[in-house]
Coordinates of N, CA and C and ligand atoms in Angstrom, one line a residue:
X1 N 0.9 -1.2 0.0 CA 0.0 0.0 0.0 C 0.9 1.2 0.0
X2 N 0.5 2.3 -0.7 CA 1.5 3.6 -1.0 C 1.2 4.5 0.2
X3 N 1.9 5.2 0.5 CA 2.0 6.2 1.7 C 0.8 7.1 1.6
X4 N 0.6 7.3 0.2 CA -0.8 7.9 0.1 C -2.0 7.4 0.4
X5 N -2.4 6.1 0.0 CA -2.6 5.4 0.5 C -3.5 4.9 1.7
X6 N -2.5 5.1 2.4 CA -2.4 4.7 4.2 C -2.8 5.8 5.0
X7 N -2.5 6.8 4.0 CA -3.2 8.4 4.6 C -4.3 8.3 4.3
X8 N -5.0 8.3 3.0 CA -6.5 8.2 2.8 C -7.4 7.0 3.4
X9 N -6.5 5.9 3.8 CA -7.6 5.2 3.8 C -7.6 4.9 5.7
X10 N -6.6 5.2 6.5 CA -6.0 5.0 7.8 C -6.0 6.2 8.4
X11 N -6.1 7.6 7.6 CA -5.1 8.2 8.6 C -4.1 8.2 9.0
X12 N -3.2 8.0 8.3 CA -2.1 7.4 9.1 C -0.8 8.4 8.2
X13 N 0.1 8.9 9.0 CA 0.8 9.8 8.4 C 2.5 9.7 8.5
X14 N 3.3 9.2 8.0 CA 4.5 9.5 8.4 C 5.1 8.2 8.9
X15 N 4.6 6.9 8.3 CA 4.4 5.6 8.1 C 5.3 4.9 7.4
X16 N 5.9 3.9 7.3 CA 6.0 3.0 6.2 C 5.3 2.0 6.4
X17 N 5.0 1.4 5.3 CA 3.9 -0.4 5.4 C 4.6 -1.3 4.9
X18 N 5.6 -2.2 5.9 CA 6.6 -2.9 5.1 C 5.7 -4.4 4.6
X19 N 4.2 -4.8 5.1 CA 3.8 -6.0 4.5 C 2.5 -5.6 5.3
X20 N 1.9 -6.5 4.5 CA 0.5 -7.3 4.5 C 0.2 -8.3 5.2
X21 N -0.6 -8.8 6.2 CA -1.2 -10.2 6.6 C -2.9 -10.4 6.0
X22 N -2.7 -11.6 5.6 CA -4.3 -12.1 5.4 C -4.4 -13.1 6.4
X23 N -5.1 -12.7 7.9 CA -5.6 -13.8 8.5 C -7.0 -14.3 9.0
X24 N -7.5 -15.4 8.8 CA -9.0 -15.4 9.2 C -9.5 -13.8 9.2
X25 N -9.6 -13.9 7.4 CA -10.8 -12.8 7.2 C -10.1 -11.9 7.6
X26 N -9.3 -11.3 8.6 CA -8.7 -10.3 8.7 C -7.2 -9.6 8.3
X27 N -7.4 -8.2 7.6 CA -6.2 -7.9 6.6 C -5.6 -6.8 7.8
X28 N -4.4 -7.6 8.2 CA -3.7 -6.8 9.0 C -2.2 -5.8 8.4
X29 N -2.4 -4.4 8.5 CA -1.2 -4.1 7.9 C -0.1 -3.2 8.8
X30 N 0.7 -3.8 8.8 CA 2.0 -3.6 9.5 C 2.4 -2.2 9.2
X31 N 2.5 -1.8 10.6 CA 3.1 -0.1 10.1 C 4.9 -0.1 10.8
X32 N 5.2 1.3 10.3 CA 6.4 1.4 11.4 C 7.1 2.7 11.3
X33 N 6.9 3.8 12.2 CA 7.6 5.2 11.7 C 8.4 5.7 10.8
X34 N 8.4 6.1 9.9 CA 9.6 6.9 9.3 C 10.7 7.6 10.3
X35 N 11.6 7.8 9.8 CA 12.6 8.4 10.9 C 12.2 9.4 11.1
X36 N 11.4 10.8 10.4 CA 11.2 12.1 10.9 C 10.2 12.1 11.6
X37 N 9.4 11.0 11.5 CA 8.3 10.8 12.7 C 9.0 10.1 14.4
X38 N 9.8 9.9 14.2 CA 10.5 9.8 15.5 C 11.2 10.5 16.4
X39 N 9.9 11.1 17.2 CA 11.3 11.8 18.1 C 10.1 12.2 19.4
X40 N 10.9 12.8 20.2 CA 10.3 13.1 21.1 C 8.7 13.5 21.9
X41 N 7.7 12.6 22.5 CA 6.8 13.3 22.5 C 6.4 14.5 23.6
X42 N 7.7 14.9 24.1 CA 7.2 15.8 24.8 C 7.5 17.0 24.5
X43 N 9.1 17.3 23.8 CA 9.3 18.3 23.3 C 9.7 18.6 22.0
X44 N 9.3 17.4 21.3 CA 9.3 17.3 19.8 C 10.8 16.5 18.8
X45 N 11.7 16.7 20.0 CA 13.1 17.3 19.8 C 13.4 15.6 19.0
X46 N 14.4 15.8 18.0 CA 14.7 14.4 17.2 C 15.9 13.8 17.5
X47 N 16.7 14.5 18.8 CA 17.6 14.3 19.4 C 17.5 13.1 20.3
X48 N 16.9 12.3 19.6 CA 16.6 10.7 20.5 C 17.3 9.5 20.3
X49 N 17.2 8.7 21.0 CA 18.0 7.4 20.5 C 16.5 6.0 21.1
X50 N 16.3 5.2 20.3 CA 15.7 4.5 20.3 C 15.9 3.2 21.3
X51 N 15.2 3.0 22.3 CA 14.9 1.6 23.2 C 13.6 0.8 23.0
X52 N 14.1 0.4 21.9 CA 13.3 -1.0 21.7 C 12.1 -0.5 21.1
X53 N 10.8 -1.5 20.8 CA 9.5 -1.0 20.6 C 8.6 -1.8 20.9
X54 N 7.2 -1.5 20.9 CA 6.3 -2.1 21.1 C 5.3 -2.2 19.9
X55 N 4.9 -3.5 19.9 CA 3.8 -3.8 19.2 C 2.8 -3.5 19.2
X56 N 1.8 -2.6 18.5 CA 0.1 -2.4 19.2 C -0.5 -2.0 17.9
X57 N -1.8 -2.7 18.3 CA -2.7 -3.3 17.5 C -3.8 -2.1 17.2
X58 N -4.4 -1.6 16.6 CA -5.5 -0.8 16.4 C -6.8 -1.2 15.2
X59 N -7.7 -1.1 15.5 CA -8.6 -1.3 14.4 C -8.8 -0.4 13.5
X60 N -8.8 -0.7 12.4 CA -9.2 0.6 11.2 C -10.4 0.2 10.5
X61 N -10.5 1.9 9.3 CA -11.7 1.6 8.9 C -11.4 0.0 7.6
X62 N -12.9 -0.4 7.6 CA -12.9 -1.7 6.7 C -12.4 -1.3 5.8
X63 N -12.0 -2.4 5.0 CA -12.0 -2.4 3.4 C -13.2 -3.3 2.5
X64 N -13.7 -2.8 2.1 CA -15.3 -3.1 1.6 C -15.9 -3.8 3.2
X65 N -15.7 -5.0 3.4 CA -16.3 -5.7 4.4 C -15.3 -6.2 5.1
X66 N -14.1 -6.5 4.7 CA -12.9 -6.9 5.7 C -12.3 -6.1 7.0
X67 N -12.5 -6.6 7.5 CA -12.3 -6.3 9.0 C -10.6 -5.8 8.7
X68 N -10.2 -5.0 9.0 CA -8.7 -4.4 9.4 C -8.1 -4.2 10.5
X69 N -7.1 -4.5 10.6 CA -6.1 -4.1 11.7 C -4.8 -3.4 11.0
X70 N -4.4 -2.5 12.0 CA -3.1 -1.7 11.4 C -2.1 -2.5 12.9
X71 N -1.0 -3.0 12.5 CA -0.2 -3.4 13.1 C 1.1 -2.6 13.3
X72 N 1.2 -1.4 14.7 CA 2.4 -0.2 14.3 C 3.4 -0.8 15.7
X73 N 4.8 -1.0 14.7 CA 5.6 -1.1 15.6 C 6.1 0.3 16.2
X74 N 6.0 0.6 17.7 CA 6.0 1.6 18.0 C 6.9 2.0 18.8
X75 N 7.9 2.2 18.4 CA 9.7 2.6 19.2 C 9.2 3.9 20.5
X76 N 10.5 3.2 21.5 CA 10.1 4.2 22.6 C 11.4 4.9 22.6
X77 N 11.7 6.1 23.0 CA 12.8 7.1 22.8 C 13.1 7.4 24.1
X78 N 14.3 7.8 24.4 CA 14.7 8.6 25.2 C 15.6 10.1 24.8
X79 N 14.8 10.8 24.8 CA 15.6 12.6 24.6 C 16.7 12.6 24.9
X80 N 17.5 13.4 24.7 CA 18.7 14.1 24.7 C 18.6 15.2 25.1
X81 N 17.2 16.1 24.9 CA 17.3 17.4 25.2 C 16.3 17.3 27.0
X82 N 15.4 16.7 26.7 CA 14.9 16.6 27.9 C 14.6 15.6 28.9
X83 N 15.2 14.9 28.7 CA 15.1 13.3 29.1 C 14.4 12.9 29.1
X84 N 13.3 12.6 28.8 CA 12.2 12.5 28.6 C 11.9 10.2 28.1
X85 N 12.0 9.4 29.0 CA 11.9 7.9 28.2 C 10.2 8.1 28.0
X86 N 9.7 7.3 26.8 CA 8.4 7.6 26.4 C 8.1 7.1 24.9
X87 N 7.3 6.0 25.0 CA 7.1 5.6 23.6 C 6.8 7.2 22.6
X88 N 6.6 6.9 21.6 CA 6.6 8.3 20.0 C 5.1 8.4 20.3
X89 N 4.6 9.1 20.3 CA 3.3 9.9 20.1 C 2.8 9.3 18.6
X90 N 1.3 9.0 18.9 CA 1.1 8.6 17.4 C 0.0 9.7 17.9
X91 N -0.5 9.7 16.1 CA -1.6 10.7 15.8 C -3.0 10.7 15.5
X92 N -3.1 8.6 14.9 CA -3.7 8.3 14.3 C -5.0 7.9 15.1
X93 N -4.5 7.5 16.4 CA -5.3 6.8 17.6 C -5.2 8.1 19.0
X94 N -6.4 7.8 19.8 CA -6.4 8.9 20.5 C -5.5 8.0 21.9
X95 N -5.2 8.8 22.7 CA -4.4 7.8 24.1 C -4.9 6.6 24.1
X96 N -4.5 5.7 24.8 CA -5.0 4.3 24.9 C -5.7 3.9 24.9
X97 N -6.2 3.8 23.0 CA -7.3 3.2 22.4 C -6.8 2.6 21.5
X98 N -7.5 1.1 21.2 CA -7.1 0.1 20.1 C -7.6 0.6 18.7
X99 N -8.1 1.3 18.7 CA -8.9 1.8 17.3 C -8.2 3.0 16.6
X100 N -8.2 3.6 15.0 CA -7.9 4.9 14.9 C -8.8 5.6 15.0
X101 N -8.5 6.8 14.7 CA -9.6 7.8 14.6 C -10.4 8.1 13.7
X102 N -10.0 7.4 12.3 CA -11.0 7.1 11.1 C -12.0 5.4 11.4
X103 N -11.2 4.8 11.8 CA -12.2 4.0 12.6 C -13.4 4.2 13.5
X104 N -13.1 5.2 14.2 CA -13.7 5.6 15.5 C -15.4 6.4 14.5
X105 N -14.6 7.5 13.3 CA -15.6 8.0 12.5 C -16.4 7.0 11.7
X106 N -15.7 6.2 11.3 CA -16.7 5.2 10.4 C -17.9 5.0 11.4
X107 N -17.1 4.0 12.3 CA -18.1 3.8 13.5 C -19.4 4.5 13.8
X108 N -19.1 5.8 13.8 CA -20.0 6.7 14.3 C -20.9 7.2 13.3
X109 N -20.2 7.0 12.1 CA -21.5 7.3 10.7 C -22.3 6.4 10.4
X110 N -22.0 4.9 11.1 CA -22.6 3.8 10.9 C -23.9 3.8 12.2
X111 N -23.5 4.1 13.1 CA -24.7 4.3 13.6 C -25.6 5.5 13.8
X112 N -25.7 6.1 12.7 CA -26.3 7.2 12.5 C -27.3 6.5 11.1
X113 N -27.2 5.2 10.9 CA -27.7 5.0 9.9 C -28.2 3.5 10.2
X114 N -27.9 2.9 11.1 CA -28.2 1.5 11.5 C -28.0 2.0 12.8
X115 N -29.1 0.9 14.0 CA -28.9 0.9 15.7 C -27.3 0.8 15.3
X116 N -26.8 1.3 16.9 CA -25.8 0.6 17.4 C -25.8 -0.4 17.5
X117 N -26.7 -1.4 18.1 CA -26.8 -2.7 18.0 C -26.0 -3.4 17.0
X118 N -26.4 -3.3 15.7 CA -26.4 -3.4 14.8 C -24.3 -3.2 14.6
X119 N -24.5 -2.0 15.2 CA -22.9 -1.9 14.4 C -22.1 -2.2 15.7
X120 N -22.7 -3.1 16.5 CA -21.9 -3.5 17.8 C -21.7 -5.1 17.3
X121 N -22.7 -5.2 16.5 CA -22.8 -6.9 15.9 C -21.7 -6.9 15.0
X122 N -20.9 -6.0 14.0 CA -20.3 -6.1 13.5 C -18.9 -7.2 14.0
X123 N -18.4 -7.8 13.0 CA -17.3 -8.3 13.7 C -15.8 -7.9 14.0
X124 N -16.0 -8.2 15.1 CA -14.8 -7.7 16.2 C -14.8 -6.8 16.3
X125 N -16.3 -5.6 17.2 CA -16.8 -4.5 17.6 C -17.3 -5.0 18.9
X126 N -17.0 -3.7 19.7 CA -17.9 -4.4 20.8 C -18.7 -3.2 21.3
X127 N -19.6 -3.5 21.9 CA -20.7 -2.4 22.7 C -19.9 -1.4 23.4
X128 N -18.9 -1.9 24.0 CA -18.3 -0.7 25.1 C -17.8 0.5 23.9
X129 N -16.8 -0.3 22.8 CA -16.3 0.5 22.3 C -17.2 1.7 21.3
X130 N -18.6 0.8 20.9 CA -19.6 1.7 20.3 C -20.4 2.7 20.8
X131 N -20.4 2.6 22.5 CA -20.7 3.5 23.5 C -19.7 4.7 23.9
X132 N -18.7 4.3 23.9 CA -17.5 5.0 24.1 C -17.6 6.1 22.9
X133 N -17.6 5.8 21.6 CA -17.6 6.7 21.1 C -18.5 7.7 20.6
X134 N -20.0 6.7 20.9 CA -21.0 7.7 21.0 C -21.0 8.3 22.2
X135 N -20.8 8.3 23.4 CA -20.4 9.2 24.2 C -19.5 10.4 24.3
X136 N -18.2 10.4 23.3 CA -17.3 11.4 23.1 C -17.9 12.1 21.7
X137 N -18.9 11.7 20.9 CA -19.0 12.5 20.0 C -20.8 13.2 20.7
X138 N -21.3 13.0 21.3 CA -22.1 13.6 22.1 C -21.1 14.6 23.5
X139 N -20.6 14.7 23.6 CA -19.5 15.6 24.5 C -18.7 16.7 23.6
X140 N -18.5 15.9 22.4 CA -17.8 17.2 21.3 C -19.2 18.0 20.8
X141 N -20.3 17.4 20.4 CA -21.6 18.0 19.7 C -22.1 19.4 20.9
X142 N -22.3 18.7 22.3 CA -22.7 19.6 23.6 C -21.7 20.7 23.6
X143 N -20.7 20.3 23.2 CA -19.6 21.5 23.8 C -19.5 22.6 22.5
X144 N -20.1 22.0 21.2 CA -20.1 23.0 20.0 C -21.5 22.4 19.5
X145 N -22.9 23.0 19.8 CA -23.4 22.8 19.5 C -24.5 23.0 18.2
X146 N -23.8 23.8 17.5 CA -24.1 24.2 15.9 C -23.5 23.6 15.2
X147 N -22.4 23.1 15.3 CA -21.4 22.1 14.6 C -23.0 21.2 13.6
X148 N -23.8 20.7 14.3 CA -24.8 19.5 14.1 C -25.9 20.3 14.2
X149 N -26.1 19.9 12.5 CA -27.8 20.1 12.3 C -28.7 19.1 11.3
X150 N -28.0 18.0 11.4 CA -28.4 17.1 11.0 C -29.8 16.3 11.5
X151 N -30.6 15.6 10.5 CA -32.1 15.4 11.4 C -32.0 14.0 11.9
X152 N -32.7 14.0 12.9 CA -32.4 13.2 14.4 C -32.3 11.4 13.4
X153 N -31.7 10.6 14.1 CA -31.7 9.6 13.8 C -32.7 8.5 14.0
X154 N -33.0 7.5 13.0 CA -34.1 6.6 13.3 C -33.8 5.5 13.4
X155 N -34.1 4.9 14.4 CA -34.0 3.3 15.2 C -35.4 3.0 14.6
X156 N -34.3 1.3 14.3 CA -35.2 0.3 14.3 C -35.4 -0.4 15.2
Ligands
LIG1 ZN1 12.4 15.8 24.7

């Protein structure tokens, strides 16, 4: 998949995708920072040296009906300028959540058009996570509330 790519379809920015998995139904695609995306998340600074990384898993939006996962190996740094030890800041996912944030929107346009129910049945979705985000986009709508003038949603 091309860097462009992985932006349009992930969100995902500043990436390389060195492979592909097809596993039971699910297309998992391996990520891993470019070097200018590496560096410090506290003061930005590129003056780091790399300890090791972690693996973590996020859900993305489908591809037609296939379930996706982005697989980002995610190096932890230690500064030079500020000492700072701390995995890299990603962009794509909000703090410790397995999902991106184009996931999180599919999600949420999906149940604007089908129950939740429905997009909790989805596979490898779960309720909490489908409440979770209709709770933070009901907290972003309250707090700007002209943003949304769309006509109210209908359950089945
Ligand atoms: Zn720093």
């Amino acid at each position: 998949m091309s860097t462009t790519l992985l932006y349009q379809s992930f969100g995902i920015r500043g990436y390389r995708q060195p492979r592909i998995e097809f596993t039971g139904g699910v297309t998992r695609f391996h990520v891993e920072p470019r070097e200018k995306t590496v560096c410090c998340p506290m003061c930005g600074s590129r003056n780091v040296i790399r300890l090791g990384f972690k693996q973590r898993e996020f859900r993305a939006s489908p591809i037609g009906l296939k379930q996706t996962v982005v697989v980002a190996a995610l190096p932890r740094v230690q500064c030079h300028d500020c000492g700072t030890v701390r995995q890299i800041k990603i962009d794509f996912a909000e703090i410790r959540r397995s999902y991106t944030k184009g996931w999180a929107k599919c999600a949420l346009q999906l149940t604007r058009s089908i129950t939740i129910k429905d997009v909790a049945d989805l596979p490898g979705v779960t309720w909490d996570v489908i409440k979770e985000i209709k709770k933070k986009d009901l907290q972003r709508r309250f707090a700007n509330p002209v943003a949304e003038g769309r006509p109210a949603n209908h359950h089945r």
